[in-house]
Tab-separated table of C-alpha atoms and ligand atoms in Angstrom:
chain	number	residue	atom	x	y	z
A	1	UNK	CA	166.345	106.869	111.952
A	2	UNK	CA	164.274	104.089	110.449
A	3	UNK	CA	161.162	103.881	110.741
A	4	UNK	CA	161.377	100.598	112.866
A	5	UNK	CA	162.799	102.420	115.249
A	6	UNK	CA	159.992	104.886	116.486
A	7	UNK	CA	158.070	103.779	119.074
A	8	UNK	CA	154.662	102.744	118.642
A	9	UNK	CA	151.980	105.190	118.396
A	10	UNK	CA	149.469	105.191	121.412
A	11	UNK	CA	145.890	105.713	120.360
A	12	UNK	CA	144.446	108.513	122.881
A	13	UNK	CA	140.681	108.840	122.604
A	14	UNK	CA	139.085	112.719	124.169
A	15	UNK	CA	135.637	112.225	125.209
A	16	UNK	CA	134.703	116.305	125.614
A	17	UNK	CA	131.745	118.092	125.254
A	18	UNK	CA	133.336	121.319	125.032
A	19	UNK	CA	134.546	122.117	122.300
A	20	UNK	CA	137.229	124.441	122.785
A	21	UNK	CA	138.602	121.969	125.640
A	22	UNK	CA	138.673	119.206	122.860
A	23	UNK	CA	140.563	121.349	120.560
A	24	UNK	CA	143.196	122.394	123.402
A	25	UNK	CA	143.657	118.831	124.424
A	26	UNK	CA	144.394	117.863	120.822
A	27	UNK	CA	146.820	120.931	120.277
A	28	UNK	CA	148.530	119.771	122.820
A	29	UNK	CA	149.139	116.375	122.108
A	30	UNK	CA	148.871	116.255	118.040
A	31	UNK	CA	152.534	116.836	117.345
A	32	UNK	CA	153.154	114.114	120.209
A	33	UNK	CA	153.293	110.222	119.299
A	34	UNK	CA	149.293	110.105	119.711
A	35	UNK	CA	146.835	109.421	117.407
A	36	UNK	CA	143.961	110.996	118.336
A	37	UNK	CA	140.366	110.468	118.219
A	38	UNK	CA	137.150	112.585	119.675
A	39	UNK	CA	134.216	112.053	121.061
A	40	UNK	CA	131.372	114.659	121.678
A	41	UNK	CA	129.131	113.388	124.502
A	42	UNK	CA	129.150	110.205	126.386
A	43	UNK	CA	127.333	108.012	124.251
A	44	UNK	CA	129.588	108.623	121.389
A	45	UNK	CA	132.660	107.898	123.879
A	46	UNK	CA	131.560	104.900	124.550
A	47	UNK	CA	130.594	103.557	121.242
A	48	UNK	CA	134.127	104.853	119.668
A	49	UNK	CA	136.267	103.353	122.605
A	50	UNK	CA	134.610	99.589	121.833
A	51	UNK	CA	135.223	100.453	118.003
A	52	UNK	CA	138.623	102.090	118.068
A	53	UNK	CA	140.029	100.279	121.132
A	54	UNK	CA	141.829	103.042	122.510
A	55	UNK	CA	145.400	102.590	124.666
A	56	UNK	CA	143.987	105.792	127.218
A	57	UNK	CA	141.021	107.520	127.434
A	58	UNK	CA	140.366	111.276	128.214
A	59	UNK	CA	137.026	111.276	129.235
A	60	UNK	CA	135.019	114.108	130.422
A	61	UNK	CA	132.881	113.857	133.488
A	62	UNK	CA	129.978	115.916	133.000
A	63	UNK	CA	128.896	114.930	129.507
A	64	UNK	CA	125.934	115.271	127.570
A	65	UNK	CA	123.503	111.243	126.460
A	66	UNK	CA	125.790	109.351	129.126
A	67	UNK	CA	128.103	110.834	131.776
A	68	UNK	CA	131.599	110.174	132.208
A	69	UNK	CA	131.200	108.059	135.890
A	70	UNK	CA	128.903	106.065	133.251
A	71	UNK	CA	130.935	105.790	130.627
A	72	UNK	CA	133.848	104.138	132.509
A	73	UNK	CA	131.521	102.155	134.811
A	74	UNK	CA	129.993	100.322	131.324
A	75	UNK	CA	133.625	100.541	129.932
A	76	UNK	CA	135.284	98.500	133.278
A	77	UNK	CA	132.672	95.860	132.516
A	78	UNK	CA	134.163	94.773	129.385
A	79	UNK	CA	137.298	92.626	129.756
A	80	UNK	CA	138.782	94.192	126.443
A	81	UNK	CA	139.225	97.670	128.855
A	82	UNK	CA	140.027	95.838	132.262
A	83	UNK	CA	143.752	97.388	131.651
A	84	UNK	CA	143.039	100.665	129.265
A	85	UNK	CA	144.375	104.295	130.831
A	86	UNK	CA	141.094	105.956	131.238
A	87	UNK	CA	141.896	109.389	132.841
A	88	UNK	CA	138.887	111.928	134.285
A	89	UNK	CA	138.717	115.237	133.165
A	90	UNK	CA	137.266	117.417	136.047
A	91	UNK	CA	136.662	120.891	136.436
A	92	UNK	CA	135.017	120.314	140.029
A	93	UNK	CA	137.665	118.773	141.716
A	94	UNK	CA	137.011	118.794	145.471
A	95	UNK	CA	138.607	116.763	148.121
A	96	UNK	CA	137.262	113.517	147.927
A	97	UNK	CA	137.041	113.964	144.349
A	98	UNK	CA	140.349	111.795	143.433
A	99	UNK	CA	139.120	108.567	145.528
A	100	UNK	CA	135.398	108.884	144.217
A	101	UNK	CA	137.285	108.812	140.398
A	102	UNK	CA	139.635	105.839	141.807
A	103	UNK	CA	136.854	103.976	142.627
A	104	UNK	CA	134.427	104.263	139.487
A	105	UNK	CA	137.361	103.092	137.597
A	106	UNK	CA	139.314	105.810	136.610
A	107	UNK	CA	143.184	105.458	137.155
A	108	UNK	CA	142.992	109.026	138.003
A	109	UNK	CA	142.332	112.406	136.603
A	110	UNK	CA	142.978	115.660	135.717
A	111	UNK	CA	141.562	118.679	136.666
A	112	UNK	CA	140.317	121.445	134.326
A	113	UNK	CA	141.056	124.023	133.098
A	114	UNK	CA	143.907	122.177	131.700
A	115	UNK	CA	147.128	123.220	132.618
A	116	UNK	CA	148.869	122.772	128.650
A	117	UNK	CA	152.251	122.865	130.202
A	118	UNK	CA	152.021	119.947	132.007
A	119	UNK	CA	149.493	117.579	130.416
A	120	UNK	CA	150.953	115.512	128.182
A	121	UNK	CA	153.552	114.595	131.597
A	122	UNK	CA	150.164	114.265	133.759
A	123	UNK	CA	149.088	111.599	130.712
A	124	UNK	CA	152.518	109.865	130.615
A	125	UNK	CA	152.966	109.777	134.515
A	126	UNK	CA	149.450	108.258	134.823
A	127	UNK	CA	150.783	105.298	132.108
A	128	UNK	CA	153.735	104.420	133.728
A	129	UNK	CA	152.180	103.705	136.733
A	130	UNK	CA	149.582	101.383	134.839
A	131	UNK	CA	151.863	99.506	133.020
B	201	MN	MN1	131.649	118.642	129.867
């Protein structure tokens, strides 16, 4: 196959704190057609989503400097991220929990601990639908 032929890489941005969540998340999705960058705390999410200009974000909730409901509330302002995937990482989800994400911003989310079967489906289900 040429090299024309492979389908763009997407660039995924992880905004964790933790780091062995981090490391899972980019286990699971380094041998995919990702290239990856990480964050550690919310401050350093948002300044390397404005400089990298990630396709989809993974971004944490509860997060050290800036929290995640932050993060995506200063990234929606921005026109350059009116479109971009950005995905909530929870490990409190509750009912009510989806619609509060919905409505800061987030196109949805995924609840922790991540389930590294399904993930990288969970991450291309959630970009169809935004396309
Ligand atoms: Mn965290």
């Amino acid at each position: 196959m040429k090299e024309t032929e492979k389908v763009p890489e997407k660039k995924l941005l992880i905004v964790e704190d933790n780091q062995d969540s981090r490391e899972l998340v980019i286990k699971i999705l380094k041998n995919r057609n990702y290239q990856l960058i990480e964050a550690f705390d919310g401050e350093d999410g948002l300044e390397k989503a404005i400089a990298e200009q990630p396709d989809i974000i993974l971004l944490d909730i509860s997060l050290p400097k800036m929290g995640g409901y932050e993060v995506v509330k200063n990234l929606r302002l921005r026109k350059e991220f009116k479109h971009t995937l950005i995905i909530a990482l929870t490990a409190h989800a509750m009912k009510g929990d989806e619609e509060k994400a919905l409505k800061a911003g987030f196109n949805g989310y995924i609840s922790k601990p991540i389930n590294v079967h399904v993930l990288p489906d969970q991450i291309e289900n959630y970009a169809k639908k935004t396309i």
